[in-house]
Amino acid sequence: RKEVEQDPGPFNVPEGATVAFNCTYSNSASQSFFWYRQDCRKEPKLLMSVYSSGNEDGRFTAQLNRASQYISLLIRDSKLSDSATYLCVVRPYTGGFKTIFGAGTRLFVKA
Amino acid sequence: DGGITQSPKYLFRKEGQNVTLSCEQNLNHDAMYWYRQDPGQGLRLIYYSQIVNDFQKGDIAEGYSVSREKKESFPLTVTSAQKNPTAFYLCASSIGAGVIPDGYTFGSGTRLTVV
């Protein structure tokens, strides 16, 4: 089993739709969680950290479910500019360098 | 503006050649990293450095070498021993290892192709 697993997609949604991605992780000792966005042939950029209580940033909501070992990203009112690959990132413990990147979920938002 | 600069953007290597990828940051970050990205796979850690004159192997260090003589610079050499070097190489930095939350800042990447 991979340490971090994501549905590769692609998810094809119309503008204005709500879309959600999940990411599962295998190490129950994982402490830090992030969502990164990567545009085609570009570098990943931090979208948001994921906190235990869940957090929201505009149209984006991230949640953590420790019992089931997954994190989620919800995008409301999708825009064409949201089209990208979304990477789930997990760190097994506080600090350190064992950061695991998921392979990403591709999203296409259509007009 | 602070950031990470990688060069070149595209690099072509002949079989048996060593090539060096440049990575420079002006963010005053202590930690720097090299990742490799292949299609359909997550980023894989090649080498990392916590401080000047110190670096550690990541998960796929074979066929690669690095140096960290200056805080700002962390060049990666892809040697002829790396049998499948064609990939997208990403350099990243972070304030340190123990800062939470500690996201990475990435450079724009170098796309290496063996010809």
Short mmCIF file of C-alpha atoms in Angstrom, two decimals:
data_model
loop_
_atom_site.label_atom_id
_atom_site.label_comp_id
_atom_site.label_asym_id
_atom_site.label_seq_id
_atom_site.Cartn_x
_atom_site.Cartn_y
_atom_site.Cartn_z
CA ARG A 1 0.00 0.00 0.00
CA LYS A 2 1.31 3.46 -0.87
CA GLU A 3 2.02 5.79 2.04
CA VAL A 4 -0.19 8.47 0.52
CA GLU A 5 -2.88 7.62 -2.02
CA GLN A 6 -4.94 9.89 -4.20
CA ASP A 7 -7.46 9.25 -6.95
CA PRO A 8 -5.56 10.43 -10.06
CA GLY A 9 -8.77 11.55 -11.76
CA PRO A 10 -9.22 13.43 -13.94
CA PHE A 11 -12.24 15.11 -12.42
CA ASN A 12 -14.10 17.01 -15.13
CA VAL A 13 -16.57 19.52 -13.66
CA PRO A 14 -18.48 22.53 -15.01
CA GLU A 15 -17.83 26.03 -13.75
CA GLY A 16 -19.67 26.72 -10.53
CA ALA A 17 -19.67 23.10 -9.41
CA THR A 18 -18.54 21.84 -6.03
CA VAL A 19 -15.87 19.16 -6.13
CA ALA A 20 -14.14 17.20 -3.39
CA PHE A 21 -10.95 15.15 -3.30
CA ASN A 22 -9.83 12.71 -0.67
CA CYS A 23 -6.36 11.55 0.20
CA THR A 24 -5.60 8.58 2.43
CA TYR A 25 -2.40 8.05 4.38
CA SER A 26 -1.06 4.89 5.93
CA ASN A 27 1.05 6.16 8.84
CA SER A 28 -1.18 6.82 11.82
CA ALA A 29 1.63 8.85 13.42
CA SER A 30 1.37 11.47 10.69
CA GLN A 31 1.23 14.96 12.15
CA SER A 32 1.26 17.57 9.41
CA PHE A 33 -0.89 17.73 6.32
CA PHE A 34 -0.96 20.05 3.34
CA TRP A 35 -2.61 20.54 -0.02
CA TYR A 36 -0.44 21.83 -2.86
CA ARG A 37 -1.56 22.92 -6.29
CA GLN A 38 0.53 22.18 -9.37
CA ASP A 39 -0.20 23.64 -12.78
CA CYS A 40 0.87 21.76 -15.88
CA ARG A 41 4.68 21.69 -16.17
CA LYS A 42 5.07 24.08 -13.24
CA GLU A 43 6.24 23.78 -9.67
CA PRO A 44 3.88 22.88 -6.79
CA LYS A 45 2.62 25.77 -4.70
CA LEU A 46 1.21 25.56 -1.20
CA LEU A 47 -2.57 25.86 -1.29
CA MET A 48 -3.31 25.35 2.37
CA SER A 49 -2.27 23.52 5.48
CA VAL A 50 -4.80 21.13 7.00
CA TYR A 51 -5.54 21.55 10.68
CA SER A 52 -7.18 19.07 13.01
CA SER A 53 -10.23 21.27 13.41
CA GLY A 54 -10.55 21.79 9.67
CA ASN A 55 -9.92 25.09 7.96
CA GLU A 56 -11.35 27.23 5.23
CA ASP A 57 -9.78 29.71 2.85
CA GLY A 58 -12.32 31.37 0.60
CA ARG A 59 -13.81 28.70 -1.67
CA PHE A 60 -11.48 26.02 -0.35
CA THR A 61 -12.11 23.87 2.71
CA ALA A 62 -9.71 21.27 4.05
CA GLN A 63 -10.57 18.64 6.63
CA LEU A 64 -8.70 15.95 8.49
CA ASN A 65 -10.18 12.64 9.67
CA ARG A 66 -7.59 10.98 11.88
CA ALA A 67 -9.77 7.98 12.71
CA SER A 68 -10.08 7.02 9.06
CA GLN A 69 -6.69 8.47 8.11
CA TYR A 70 -7.69 10.74 5.31
CA ILE A 71 -7.72 14.40 4.45
CA SER A 72 -10.08 16.10 2.08
CA LEU A 73 -10.20 19.22 -0.05
CA LEU A 74 -13.51 20.79 -1.04
CA ILE A 75 -13.66 23.43 -3.77
CA ARG A 76 -16.90 25.39 -4.05
CA ASP A 77 -18.02 27.47 -7.03
CA SER A 78 -15.26 26.07 -9.27
CA LYS A 79 -13.49 28.50 -11.60
CA LEU A 80 -11.71 27.74 -14.85
CA SER A 81 -8.52 28.83 -13.10
CA ASP A 82 -8.92 26.01 -10.57
CA SER A 83 -7.90 23.53 -13.28
CA ALA A 84 -4.69 21.97 -11.97
CA THR A 85 -3.31 18.94 -10.19
CA TYR A 86 -3.83 18.89 -6.42
CA LEU A 87 -1.14 17.20 -4.38
CA CYS A 88 -1.72 15.78 -0.94
CA VAL A 89 1.33 16.09 1.32
CA VAL A 90 1.84 14.29 4.63
CA ARG A 91 4.59 14.48 7.24
CA PRO A 92 4.74 11.51 9.61
CA TYR A 93 5.88 13.49 12.64
CA THR A 94 6.60 16.99 13.80
CA GLY A 95 9.47 18.37 11.80
CA GLY A 96 11.92 16.08 10.07
CA PHE A 97 12.32 15.42 6.39
CA LYS A 98 10.14 12.40 5.76
CA THR A 99 7.59 14.32 3.73
CA ILE A 100 5.42 12.18 1.48
CA PHE A 101 3.84 13.62 -1.64
CA GLY A 102 0.84 12.03 -3.25
CA ALA A 103 0.86 11.60 -7.02
CA GLY A 104 -1.94 14.15 -7.33
CA THR A 105 -5.53 14.46 -8.49
CA ARG A 106 -6.15 16.23 -11.78
CA LEU A 107 -9.04 18.66 -12.01
CA PHE A 108 -10.44 20.15 -15.20
CA VAL A 109 -13.05 22.86 -14.85
CA LYS A 110 -15.03 23.44 -18.06
CA ALA A 111 -16.91 26.51 -19.20
CA ASP B 1 11.20 39.58 -4.32
CA GLY B 2 12.47 36.55 -2.45
CA GLY B 3 12.33 33.16 -4.05
CA ILE B 4 14.16 30.18 -5.48
CA THR B 5 15.78 30.24 -8.86
CA GLN B 6 16.54 27.07 -10.76
CA SER B 7 18.54 26.92 -13.95
CA PRO B 8 18.47 25.90 -16.64
CA LYS B 9 14.78 25.41 -17.32
CA TYR B 10 15.49 22.70 -19.90
CA LEU B 11 18.60 20.54 -20.07
CA PHE B 12 19.61 17.84 -22.50
CA ARG B 13 22.23 15.31 -21.52
CA LYS B 14 24.07 12.78 -23.59
CA GLU B 15 24.62 9.26 -22.31
CA GLY B 16 27.61 9.12 -19.97
CA GLN B 17 27.69 12.82 -19.17
CA ASN B 18 27.50 14.48 -15.79
CA VAL B 19 25.30 17.57 -15.58
CA THR B 20 24.78 20.07 -12.78
CA LEU B 21 21.47 21.72 -11.97
CA SER B 22 21.61 25.06 -10.20
CA CYS B 23 19.41 26.11 -7.27
CA GLU B 24 19.73 29.48 -5.54
CA GLN B 25 17.45 30.97 -2.86
CA ASN B 26 17.34 34.39 -1.24
CA LEU B 27 14.72 33.54 1.37
CA ASN B 28 17.30 33.01 4.14
CA HIS B 29 15.97 29.48 4.55
CA ASP B 30 18.16 26.97 6.36
CA ALA B 31 16.77 23.82 4.76
CA MET B 32 16.99 22.95 1.06
CA TYR B 33 15.85 19.90 -0.86
CA TRP B 34 16.01 18.24 -4.24
CA TYR B 35 13.05 16.27 -5.55
CA ARG B 36 12.45 14.33 -8.70
CA GLN B 37 9.02 14.10 -10.32
CA ASP B 38 8.07 11.44 -12.87
CA PRO B 39 4.70 11.23 -14.64
CA GLY B 40 2.01 9.67 -12.45
CA GLN B 41 4.22 9.61 -9.38
CA GLY B 42 4.60 11.76 -6.34
CA LEU B 43 7.72 13.79 -5.73
CA ARG B 44 10.63 11.69 -4.49
CA LEU B 45 13.37 13.09 -2.29
CA ILE B 46 16.91 12.88 -3.68
CA TYR B 47 18.95 14.86 -1.15
CA TYR B 48 18.32 17.42 1.54
CA SER B 49 20.40 19.84 3.57
CA GLN B 50 19.56 21.30 6.96
CA ILE B 51 22.49 23.68 7.16
CA VAL B 52 25.58 24.81 5.29
CA ASN B 53 28.21 22.09 4.79
CA ASP B 54 25.75 19.37 5.74
CA PHE B 55 23.52 17.23 3.55
CA GLN B 56 21.80 13.87 3.76
CA LYS B 57 20.63 11.26 1.27
CA GLY B 58 16.96 11.01 0.55
CA ASP B 59 15.07 8.03 -0.82
CA ILE B 60 16.66 7.93 -4.28
CA ALA B 61 20.17 9.37 -3.92
CA GLU B 62 21.99 6.83 -6.08
CA GLY B 63 23.54 8.46 -9.14
CA TYR B 64 23.26 11.97 -7.71
CA SER B 65 25.54 14.24 -5.71
CA VAL B 66 25.11 17.64 -4.02
CA SER B 67 27.05 20.30 -2.17
CA ARG B 68 26.04 23.04 0.27
CA GLU B 69 28.96 25.44 0.51
CA LYS B 70 26.73 28.49 0.84
CA LYS B 71 23.37 28.93 2.54
CA GLU B 72 21.88 30.27 -0.66
CA SER B 73 23.04 27.53 -3.01
CA PHE B 74 22.35 23.80 -3.31
CA PRO B 75 23.47 22.46 -6.73
CA LEU B 76 22.60 18.94 -7.83
CA THR B 77 24.86 16.88 -10.08
CA VAL B 78 23.28 14.09 -12.07
CA THR B 79 26.09 11.65 -12.74
CA SER B 80 26.47 9.04 -15.45
CA ALA B 81 25.68 6.44 -12.78
CA GLN B 82 22.04 7.56 -12.78
CA LYS B 83 20.51 5.15 -15.28
CA ASN B 84 17.18 6.86 -15.83
CA PRO B 85 17.72 10.59 -15.33
CA THR B 86 14.99 11.92 -17.60
CA ALA B 87 12.60 13.69 -15.21
CA PHE B 88 11.42 17.00 -13.82
CA TYR B 89 13.74 18.14 -11.02
CA LEU B 90 12.46 20.47 -8.32
CA CYS B 91 14.48 22.33 -5.75
CA ALA B 92 12.74 23.50 -2.59
CA SER B 93 13.53 25.31 0.61
CA SER B 94 11.91 25.77 3.99
CA ILE B 95 12.60 27.83 7.08
CA GLY B 96 13.71 24.73 8.90
CA ALA B 97 12.75 21.18 9.67
CA GLY B 98 10.86 21.75 12.87
CA VAL B 99 8.62 24.68 12.05
CA ILE B 100 4.93 23.81 12.00
CA PRO B 101 3.23 24.45 9.66
CA ASP B 102 6.24 24.35 7.39
CA GLY B 103 5.42 24.50 3.77
CA TYR B 104 7.99 24.35 1.06
CA THR B 105 8.83 27.02 -1.48
CA PHE B 106 9.69 25.42 -4.79
CA GLY B 107 11.78 26.63 -7.68
CA SER B 108 10.28 26.52 -11.16
CA GLY B 109 12.06 23.27 -11.95
CA THR B 110 14.52 21.88 -14.48
CA ARG B 111 13.32 19.43 -17.10
CA LEU B 112 16.20 17.04 -17.88
CA THR B 113 16.13 14.84 -20.96
CA VAL B 114 18.69 12.25 -21.97
CA VAL B 115 19.36 12.24 -25.70
#
